[in-house]
PDB file of C-alpha atoms in Angstrom:
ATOM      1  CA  UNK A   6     -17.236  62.472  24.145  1.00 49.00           C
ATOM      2  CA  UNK A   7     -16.963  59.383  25.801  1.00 50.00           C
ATOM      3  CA  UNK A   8     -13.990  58.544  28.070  1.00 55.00           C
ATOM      4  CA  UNK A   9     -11.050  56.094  27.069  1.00 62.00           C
ATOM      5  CA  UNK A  10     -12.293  52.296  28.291  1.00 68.00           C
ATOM      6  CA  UNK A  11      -8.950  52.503  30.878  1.00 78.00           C
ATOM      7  CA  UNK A  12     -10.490  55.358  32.730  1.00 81.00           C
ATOM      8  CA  UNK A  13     -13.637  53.621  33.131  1.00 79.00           C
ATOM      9  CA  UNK A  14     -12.180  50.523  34.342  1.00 82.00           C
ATOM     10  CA  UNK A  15      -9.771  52.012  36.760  1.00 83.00           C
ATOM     11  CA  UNK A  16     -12.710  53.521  38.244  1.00 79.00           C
ATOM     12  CA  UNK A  17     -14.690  50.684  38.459  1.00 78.00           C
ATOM     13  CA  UNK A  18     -11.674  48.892  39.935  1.00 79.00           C
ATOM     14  CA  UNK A  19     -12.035  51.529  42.562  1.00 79.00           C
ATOM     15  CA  UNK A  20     -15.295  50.880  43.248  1.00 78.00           C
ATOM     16  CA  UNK A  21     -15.715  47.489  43.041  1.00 78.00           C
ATOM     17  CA  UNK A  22     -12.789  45.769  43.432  1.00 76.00           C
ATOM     18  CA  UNK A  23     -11.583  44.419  46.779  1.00 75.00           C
ATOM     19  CA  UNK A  24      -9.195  47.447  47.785  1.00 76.00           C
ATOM     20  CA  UNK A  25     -12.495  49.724  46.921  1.00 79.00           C
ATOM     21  CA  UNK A  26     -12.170  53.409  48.260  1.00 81.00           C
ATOM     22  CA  UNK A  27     -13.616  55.435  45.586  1.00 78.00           C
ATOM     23  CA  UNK A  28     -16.455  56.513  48.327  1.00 80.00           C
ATOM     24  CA  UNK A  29     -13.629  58.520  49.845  1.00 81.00           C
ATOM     25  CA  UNK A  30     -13.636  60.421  46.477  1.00 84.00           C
ATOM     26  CA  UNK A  31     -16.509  62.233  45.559  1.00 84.00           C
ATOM     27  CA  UNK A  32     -15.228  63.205  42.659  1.00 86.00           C
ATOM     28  CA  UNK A  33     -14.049  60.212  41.034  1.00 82.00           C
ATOM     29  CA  UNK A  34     -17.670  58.752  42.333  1.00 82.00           C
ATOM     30  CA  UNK A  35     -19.082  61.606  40.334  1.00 86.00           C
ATOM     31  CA  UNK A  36     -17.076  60.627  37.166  1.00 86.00           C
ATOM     32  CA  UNK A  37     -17.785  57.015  37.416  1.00 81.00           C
ATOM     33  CA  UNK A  38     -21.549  57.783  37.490  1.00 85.00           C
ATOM     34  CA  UNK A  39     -21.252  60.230  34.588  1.00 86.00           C
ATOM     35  CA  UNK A  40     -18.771  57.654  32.093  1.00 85.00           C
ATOM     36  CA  UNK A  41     -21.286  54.366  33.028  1.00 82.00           C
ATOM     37  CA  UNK A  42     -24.525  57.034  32.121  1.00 86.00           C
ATOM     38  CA  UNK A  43     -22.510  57.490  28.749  1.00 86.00           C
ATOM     39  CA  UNK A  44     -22.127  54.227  28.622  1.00 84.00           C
ATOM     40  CA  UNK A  45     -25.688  52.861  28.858  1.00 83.00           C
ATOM     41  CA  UNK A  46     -26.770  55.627  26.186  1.00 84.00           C
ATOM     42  CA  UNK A  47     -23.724  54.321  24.064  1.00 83.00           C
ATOM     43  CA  UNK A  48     -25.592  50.771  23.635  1.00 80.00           C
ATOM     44  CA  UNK A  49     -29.206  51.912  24.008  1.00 78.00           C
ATOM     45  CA  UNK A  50     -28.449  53.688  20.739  1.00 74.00           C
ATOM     46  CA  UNK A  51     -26.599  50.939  18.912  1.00 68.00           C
ATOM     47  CA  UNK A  52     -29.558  48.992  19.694  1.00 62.00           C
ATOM     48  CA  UNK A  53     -31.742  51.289  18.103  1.00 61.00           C
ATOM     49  CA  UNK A  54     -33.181  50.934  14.363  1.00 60.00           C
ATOM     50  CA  UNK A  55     -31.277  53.036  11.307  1.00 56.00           C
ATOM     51  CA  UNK A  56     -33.579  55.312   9.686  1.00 58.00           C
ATOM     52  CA  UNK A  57     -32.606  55.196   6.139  1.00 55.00           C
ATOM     53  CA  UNK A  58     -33.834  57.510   3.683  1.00 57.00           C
ATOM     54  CA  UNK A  59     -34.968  56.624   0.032  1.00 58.00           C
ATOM     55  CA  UNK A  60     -31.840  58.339  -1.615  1.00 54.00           C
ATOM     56  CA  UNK A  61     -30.101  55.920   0.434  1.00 52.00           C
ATOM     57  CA  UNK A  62     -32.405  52.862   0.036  1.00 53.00           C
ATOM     58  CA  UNK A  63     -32.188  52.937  -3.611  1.00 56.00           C
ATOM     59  CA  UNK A  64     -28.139  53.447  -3.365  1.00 53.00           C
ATOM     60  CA  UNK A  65     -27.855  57.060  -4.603  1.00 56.00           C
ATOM     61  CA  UNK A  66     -27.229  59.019  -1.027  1.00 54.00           C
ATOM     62  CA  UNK A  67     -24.292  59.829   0.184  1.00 54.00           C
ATOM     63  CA  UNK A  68     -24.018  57.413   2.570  1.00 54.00           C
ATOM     64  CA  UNK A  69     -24.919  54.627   0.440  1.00 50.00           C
ATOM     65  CA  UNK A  70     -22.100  51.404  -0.126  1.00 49.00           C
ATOM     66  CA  UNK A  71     -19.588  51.520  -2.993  1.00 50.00           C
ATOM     67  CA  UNK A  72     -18.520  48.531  -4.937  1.00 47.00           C
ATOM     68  CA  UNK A  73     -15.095  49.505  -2.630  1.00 47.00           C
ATOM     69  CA  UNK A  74     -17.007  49.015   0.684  1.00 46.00           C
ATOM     70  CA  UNK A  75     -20.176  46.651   0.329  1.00 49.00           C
ATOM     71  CA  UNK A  76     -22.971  47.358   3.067  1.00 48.00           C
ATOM     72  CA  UNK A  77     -22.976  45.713   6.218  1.00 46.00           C
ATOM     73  CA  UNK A  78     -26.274  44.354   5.645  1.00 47.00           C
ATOM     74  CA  UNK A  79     -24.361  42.514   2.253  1.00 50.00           C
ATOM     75  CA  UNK A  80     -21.263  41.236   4.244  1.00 44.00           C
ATOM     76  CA  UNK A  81     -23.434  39.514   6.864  1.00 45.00           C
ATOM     77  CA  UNK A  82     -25.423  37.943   3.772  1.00 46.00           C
ATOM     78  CA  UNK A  83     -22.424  36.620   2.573  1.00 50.00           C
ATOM     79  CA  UNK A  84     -21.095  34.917   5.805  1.00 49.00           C
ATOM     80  CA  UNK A  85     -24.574  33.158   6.535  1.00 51.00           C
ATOM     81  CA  UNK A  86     -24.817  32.653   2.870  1.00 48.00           C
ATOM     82  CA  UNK A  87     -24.495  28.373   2.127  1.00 54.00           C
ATOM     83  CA  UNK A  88     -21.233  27.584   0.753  1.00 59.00           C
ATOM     84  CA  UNK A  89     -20.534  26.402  -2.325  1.00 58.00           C
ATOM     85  CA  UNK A  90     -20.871  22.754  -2.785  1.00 59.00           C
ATOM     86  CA  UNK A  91     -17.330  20.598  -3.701  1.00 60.00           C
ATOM     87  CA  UNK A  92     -16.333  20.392  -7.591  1.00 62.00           C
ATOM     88  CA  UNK A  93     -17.557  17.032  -8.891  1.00 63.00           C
ATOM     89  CA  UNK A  94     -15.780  14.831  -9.962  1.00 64.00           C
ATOM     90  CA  UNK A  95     -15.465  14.280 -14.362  1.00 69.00           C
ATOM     91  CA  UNK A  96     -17.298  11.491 -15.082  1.00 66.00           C
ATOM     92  CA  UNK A  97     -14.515  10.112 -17.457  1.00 68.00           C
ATOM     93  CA  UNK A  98     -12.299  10.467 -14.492  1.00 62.00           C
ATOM     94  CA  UNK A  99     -15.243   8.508 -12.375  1.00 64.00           C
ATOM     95  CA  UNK A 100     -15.113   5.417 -15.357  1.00 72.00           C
ATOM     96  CA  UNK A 101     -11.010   5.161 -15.594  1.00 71.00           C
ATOM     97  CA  UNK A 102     -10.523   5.146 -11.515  1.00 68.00           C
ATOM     98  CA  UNK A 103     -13.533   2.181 -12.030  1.00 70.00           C
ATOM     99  CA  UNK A 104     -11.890   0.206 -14.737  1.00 72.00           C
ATOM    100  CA  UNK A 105      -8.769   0.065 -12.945  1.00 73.00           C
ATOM    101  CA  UNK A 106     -10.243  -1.135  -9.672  1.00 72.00           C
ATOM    102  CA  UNK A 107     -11.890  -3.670 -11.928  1.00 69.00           C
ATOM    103  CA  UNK A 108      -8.731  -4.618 -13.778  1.00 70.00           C
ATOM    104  CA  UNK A 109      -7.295  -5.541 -10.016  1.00 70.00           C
ATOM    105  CA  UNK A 110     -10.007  -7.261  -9.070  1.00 69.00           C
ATOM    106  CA  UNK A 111      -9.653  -9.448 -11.926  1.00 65.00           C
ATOM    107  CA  UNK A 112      -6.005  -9.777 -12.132  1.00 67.00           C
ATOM    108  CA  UNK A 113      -5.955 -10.781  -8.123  1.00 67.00           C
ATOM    109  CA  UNK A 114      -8.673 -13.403  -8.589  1.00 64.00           C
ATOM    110  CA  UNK A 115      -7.099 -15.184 -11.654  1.00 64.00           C
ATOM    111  CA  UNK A 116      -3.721 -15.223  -9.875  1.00 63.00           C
ATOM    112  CA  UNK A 117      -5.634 -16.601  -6.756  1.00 62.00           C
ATOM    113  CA  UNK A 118      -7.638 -19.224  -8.652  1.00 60.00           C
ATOM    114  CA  UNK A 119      -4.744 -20.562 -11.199  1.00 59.00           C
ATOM    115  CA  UNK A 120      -2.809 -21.302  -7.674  1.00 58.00           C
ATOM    116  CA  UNK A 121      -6.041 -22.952  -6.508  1.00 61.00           C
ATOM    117  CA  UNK A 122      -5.967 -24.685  -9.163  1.00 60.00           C
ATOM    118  CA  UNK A 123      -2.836 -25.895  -9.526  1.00 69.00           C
ATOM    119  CA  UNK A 124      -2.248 -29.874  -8.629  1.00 69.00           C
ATOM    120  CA  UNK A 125       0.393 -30.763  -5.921  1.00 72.00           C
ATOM    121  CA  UNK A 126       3.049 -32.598  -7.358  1.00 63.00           C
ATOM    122  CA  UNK A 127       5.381 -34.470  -4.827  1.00 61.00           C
ATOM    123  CA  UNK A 128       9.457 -33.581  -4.674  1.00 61.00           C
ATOM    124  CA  UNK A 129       9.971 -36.784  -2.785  1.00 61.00           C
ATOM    125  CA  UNK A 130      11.479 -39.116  -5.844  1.00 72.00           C
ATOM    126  CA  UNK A 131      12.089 -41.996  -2.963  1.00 75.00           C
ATOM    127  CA  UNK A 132      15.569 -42.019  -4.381  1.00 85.00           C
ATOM    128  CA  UNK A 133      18.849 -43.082  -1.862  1.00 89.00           C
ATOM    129  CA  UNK A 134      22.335 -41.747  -2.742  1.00 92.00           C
ATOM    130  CA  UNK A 135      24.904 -44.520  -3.477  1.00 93.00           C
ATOM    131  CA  UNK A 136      27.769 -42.542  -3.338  1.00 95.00           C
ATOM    132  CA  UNK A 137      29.875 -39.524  -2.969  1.00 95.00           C
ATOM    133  CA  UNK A 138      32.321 -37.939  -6.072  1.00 95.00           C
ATOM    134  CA  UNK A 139      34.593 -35.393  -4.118  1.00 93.00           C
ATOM    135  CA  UNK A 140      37.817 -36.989  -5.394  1.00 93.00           C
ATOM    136  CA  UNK A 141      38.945 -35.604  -8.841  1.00 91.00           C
ATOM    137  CA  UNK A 142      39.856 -37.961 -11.602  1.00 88.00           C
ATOM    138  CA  UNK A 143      43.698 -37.690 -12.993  1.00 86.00           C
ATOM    139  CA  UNK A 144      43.021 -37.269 -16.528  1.00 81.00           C
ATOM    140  CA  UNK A 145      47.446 -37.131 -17.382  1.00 79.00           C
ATOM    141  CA  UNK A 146      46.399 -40.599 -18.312  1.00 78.00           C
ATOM    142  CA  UNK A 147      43.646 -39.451 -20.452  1.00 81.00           C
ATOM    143  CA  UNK A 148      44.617 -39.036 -23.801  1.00 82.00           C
ATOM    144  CA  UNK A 149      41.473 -37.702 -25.191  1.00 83.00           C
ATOM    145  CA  UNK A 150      40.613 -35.245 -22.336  1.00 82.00           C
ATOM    146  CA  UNK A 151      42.358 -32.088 -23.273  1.00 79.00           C
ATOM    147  CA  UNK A 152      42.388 -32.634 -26.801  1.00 78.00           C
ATOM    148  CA  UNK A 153      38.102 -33.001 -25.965  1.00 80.00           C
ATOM    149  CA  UNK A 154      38.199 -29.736 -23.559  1.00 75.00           C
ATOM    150  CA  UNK A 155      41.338 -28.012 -24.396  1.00 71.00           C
ATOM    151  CA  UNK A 156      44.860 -28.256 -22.005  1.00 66.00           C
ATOM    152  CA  UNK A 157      43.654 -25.069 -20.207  1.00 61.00           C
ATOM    153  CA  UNK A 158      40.454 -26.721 -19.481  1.00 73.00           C
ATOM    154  CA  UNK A 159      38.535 -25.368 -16.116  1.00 81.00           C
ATOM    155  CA  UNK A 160      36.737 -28.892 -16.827  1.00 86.00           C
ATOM    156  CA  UNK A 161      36.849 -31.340 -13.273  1.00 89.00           C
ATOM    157  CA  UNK A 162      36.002 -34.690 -13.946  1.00 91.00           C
ATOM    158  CA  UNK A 163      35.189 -37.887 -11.756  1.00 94.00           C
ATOM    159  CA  UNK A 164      35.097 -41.379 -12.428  1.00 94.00           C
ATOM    160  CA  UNK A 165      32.490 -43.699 -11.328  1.00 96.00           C
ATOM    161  CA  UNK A 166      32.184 -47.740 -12.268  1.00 96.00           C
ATOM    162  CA  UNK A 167      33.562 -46.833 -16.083  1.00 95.00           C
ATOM    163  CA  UNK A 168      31.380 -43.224 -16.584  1.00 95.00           C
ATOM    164  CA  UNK A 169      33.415 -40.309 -16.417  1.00 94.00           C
ATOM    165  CA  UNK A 170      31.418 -37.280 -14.872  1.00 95.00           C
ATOM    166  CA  UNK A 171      32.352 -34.251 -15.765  1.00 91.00           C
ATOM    167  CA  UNK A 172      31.238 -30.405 -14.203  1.00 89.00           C
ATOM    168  CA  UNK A 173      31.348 -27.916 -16.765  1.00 86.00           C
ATOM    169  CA  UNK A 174      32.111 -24.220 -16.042  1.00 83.00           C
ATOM    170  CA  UNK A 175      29.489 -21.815 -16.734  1.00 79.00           C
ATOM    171  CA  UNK A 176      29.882 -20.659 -19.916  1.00 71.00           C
ATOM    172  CA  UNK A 177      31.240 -23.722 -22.022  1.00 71.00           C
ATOM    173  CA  UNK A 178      28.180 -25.022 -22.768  1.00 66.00           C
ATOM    174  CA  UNK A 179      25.375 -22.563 -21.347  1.00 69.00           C
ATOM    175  CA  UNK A 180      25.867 -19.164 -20.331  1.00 70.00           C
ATOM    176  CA  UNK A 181      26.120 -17.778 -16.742  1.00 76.00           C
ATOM    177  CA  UNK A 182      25.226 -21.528 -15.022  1.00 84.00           C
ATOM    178  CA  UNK A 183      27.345 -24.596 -14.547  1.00 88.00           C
ATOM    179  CA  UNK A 184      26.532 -28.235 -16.097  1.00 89.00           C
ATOM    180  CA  UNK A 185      27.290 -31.651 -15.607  1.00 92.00           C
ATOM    181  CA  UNK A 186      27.939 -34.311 -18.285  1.00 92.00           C
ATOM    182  CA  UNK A 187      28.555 -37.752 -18.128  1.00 95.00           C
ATOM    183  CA  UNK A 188      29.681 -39.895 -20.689  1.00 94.00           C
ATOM    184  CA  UNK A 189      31.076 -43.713 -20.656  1.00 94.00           C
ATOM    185  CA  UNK A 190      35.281 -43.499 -20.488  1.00 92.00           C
ATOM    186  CA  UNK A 191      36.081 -46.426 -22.785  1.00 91.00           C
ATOM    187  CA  UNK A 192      33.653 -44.864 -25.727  1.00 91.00           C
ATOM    188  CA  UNK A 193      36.455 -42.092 -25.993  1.00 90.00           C
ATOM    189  CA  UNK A 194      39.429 -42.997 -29.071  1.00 88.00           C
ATOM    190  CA  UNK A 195      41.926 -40.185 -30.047  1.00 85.00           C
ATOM    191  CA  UNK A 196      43.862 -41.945 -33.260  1.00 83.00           C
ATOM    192  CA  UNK A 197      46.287 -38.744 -32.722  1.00 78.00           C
ATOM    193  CA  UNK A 198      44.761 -36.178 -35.117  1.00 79.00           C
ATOM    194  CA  UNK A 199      41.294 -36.414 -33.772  1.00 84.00           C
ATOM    195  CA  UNK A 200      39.390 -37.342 -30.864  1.00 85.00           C
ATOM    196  CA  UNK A 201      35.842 -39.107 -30.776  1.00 89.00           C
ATOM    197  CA  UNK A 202      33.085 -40.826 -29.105  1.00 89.00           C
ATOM    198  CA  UNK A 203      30.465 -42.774 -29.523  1.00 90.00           C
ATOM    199  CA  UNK A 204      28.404 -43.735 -27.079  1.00 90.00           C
ATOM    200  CA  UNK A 205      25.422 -42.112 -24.695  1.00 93.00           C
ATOM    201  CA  UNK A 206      26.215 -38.875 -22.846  1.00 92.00           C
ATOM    202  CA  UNK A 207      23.733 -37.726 -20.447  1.00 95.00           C
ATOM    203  CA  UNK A 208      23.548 -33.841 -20.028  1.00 89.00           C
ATOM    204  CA  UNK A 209      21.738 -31.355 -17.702  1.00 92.00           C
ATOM    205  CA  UNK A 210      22.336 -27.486 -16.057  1.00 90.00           C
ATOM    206  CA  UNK A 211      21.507 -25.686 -13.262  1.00 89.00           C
ATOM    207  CA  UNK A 212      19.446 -22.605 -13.002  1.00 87.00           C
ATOM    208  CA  UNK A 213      18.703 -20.920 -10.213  1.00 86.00           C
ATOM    209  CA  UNK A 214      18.124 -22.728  -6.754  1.00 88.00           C
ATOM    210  CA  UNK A 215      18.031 -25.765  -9.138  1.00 90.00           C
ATOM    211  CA  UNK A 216      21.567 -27.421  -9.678  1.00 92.00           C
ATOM    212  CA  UNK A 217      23.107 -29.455 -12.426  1.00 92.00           C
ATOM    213  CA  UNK A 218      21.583 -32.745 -12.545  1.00 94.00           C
ATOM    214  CA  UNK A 219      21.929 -35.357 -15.281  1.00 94.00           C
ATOM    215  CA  UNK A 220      19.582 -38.425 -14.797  1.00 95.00           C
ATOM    216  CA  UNK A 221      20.424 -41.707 -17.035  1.00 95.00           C
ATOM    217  CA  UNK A 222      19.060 -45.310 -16.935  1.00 94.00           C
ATOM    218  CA  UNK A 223      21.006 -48.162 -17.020  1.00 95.00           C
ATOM    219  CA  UNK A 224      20.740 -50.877 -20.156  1.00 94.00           C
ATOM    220  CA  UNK A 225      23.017 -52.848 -22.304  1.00 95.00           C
ATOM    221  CA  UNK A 226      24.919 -49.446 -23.074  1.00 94.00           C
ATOM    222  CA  UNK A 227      26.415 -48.812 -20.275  1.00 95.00           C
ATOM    223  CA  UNK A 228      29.914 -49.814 -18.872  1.00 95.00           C
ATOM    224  CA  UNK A 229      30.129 -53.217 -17.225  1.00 95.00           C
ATOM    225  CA  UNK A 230      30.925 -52.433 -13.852  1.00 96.00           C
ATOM    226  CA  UNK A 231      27.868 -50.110 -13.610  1.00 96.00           C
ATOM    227  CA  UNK A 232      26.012 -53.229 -14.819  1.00 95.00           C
ATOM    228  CA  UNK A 233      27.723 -55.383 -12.090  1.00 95.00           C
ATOM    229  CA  UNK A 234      26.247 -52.913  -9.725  1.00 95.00           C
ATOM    230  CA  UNK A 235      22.661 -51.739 -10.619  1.00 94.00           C
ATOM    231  CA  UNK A 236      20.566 -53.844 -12.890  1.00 93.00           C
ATOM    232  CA  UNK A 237      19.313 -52.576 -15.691  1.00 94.00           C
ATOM    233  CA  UNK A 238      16.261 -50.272 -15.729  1.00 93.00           C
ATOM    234  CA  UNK A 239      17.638 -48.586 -12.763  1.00 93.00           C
ATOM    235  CA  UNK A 240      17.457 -45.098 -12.796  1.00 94.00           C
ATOM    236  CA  UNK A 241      20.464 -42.735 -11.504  1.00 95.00           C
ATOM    237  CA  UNK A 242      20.931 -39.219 -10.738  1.00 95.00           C
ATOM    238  CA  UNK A 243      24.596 -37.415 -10.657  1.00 95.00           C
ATOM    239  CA  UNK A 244      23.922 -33.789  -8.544  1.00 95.00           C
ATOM    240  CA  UNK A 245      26.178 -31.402  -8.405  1.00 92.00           C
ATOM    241  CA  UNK A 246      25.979 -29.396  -5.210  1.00 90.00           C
ATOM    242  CA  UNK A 247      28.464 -26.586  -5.565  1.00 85.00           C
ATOM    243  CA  UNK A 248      31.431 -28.671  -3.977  1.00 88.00           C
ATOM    244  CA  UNK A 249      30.568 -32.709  -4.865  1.00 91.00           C
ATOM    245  CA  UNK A 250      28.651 -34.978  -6.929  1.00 94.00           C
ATOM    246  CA  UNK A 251      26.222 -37.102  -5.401  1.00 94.00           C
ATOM    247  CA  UNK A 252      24.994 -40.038  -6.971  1.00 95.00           C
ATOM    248  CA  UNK A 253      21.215 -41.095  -6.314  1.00 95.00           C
ATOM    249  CA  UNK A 254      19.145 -44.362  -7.204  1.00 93.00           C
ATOM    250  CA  UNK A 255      15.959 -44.679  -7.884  1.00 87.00           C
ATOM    251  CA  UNK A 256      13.986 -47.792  -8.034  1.00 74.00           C
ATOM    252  CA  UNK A 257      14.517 -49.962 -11.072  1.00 68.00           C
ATOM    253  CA  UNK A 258      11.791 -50.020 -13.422  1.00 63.00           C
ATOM    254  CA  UNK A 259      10.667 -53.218 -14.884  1.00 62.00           C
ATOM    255  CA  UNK A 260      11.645 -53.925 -18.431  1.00 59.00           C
ATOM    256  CA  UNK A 261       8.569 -55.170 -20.058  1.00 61.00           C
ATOM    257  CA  UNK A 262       8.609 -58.735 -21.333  1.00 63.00           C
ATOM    258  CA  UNK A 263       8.085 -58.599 -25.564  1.00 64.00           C
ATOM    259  CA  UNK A 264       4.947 -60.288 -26.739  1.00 68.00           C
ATOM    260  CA  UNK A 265       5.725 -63.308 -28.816  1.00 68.00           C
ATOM    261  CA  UNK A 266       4.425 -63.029 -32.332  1.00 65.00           C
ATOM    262  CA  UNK A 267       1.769 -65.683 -33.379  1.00 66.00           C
ATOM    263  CA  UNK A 268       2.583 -68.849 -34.375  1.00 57.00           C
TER     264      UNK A 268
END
């Protein structure tokens, strides 16, 4: 029987390590000798070839493997046996992952080439601002007003050289977004049971960043004073900004001379 791996290595600690005084010890020198002999036969027979018989080659002895405890000759097959290659991948899966990297492809360069694409167009109209409307008409001497709008009207109007411009609350006339309108003030009768107009009105919303801006040009409709002011073919611009009006020119466009007819 061979002796428990502590024994041996306290004895070797005793004769080899740096306190060493199993030499003192016969005894324990005569152990040591007789475990490390053990110990040399111990490998030199693990090193040695099995003899197997044919009962056991064919798996019928008694010390043949079950299907419980495979031989060790199978288990070391199937650790330095190649592993099994990775699942592939469907090839339907292979075409739908494709198509959709195509469908990206496509969808990015379309985007990028219809903004290549795209002329510039200027925002600069060259237009100056003649004037400021932060000073709200008093319509009490408007007869027609709140029989136009109602007397609980949210309506605030301005006047400017005869046109009356008016900011509409979101809702009377578009939904969620505010307008402007501006019509000409002396256009407006009210015979007491009704109230009309007749004349031009000039209309636009905002939406978005975008605010309310109605653009008109001036000709023989509109009020004298704005006559007296801008010739006609000018173009104006009445912005709403959240708190004022502002009124912008633009340059006035040339009214074309008519042809005379033959003679």
């Amino acid at each position: 029987m061979t002796a428990a791996p502590d024994e041996l290595a306290l004895l070797r600690g005793r004769a080899y390590g740096p306190n060493a005084d199993i030499h003192d010890d016969p005894r324990a020198l005569a152990r040591l000798r007789h475990l490390e002999d053990e110990e040399r036969r111990a490998a030199s027979h693990a090193d040695a070839p099995v003899e197997v018989s044919d009962e056991e080659e064919d798996g019928t002895g008694p010390n043949a493997p079950t299907a419980a405890a495979p031989a060790a000759a199978d288990v070391a097959a199937d650790t330095t046996a190649p592993r099994r290659p990775p699942r592939r991948i469907p090839r339907a899966w292979l075409i739908v992952w494709a198509a959709s990297v195509l469908v990206v492809a496509v969808s990015v360069g379309a985007l990028v080439f219809s903004l290549a694409s795209i002329r510039p167009v200027s925002e600069v109209t060259g237009a100056t601002q003649v004037a400021t409307l932060d000073q709200p008409l008093d319509t009490t001497g408007l007869d027609w007003f709140p029989e136009w709008f109602g007397p609980q009207s949210e309506v605030v109007s301005y006047e400017y050289l005869g046109l009356v411009v008016m900011r509409l609350p979101a809702g009377m006339y578009a939904s969620e977004v505010e307008c402007i309108n501006v019509a000409i003030i002396s256009r407006f009768t009210n015979n007491g049971s009704s109230v009309g107009y007749d004349g031009p009105t000039y209309y636009g919303c905002g939406a978005g960043p975008f605010p309310p801006t109605a653009p008109m040009v001036v000709d023989e409709r509109a009020p004298d004073e704005l006559r007296a002011r801008f010739p006609d073919g000018t173009a104006l611009s009445f912005v709403f900004d959240g708190e004022r009006v502002g009124v912008f020119m633009g340059e006035p466009t040339p009214t074309p001379t008519p042809t005379p007819a033959p003679a």
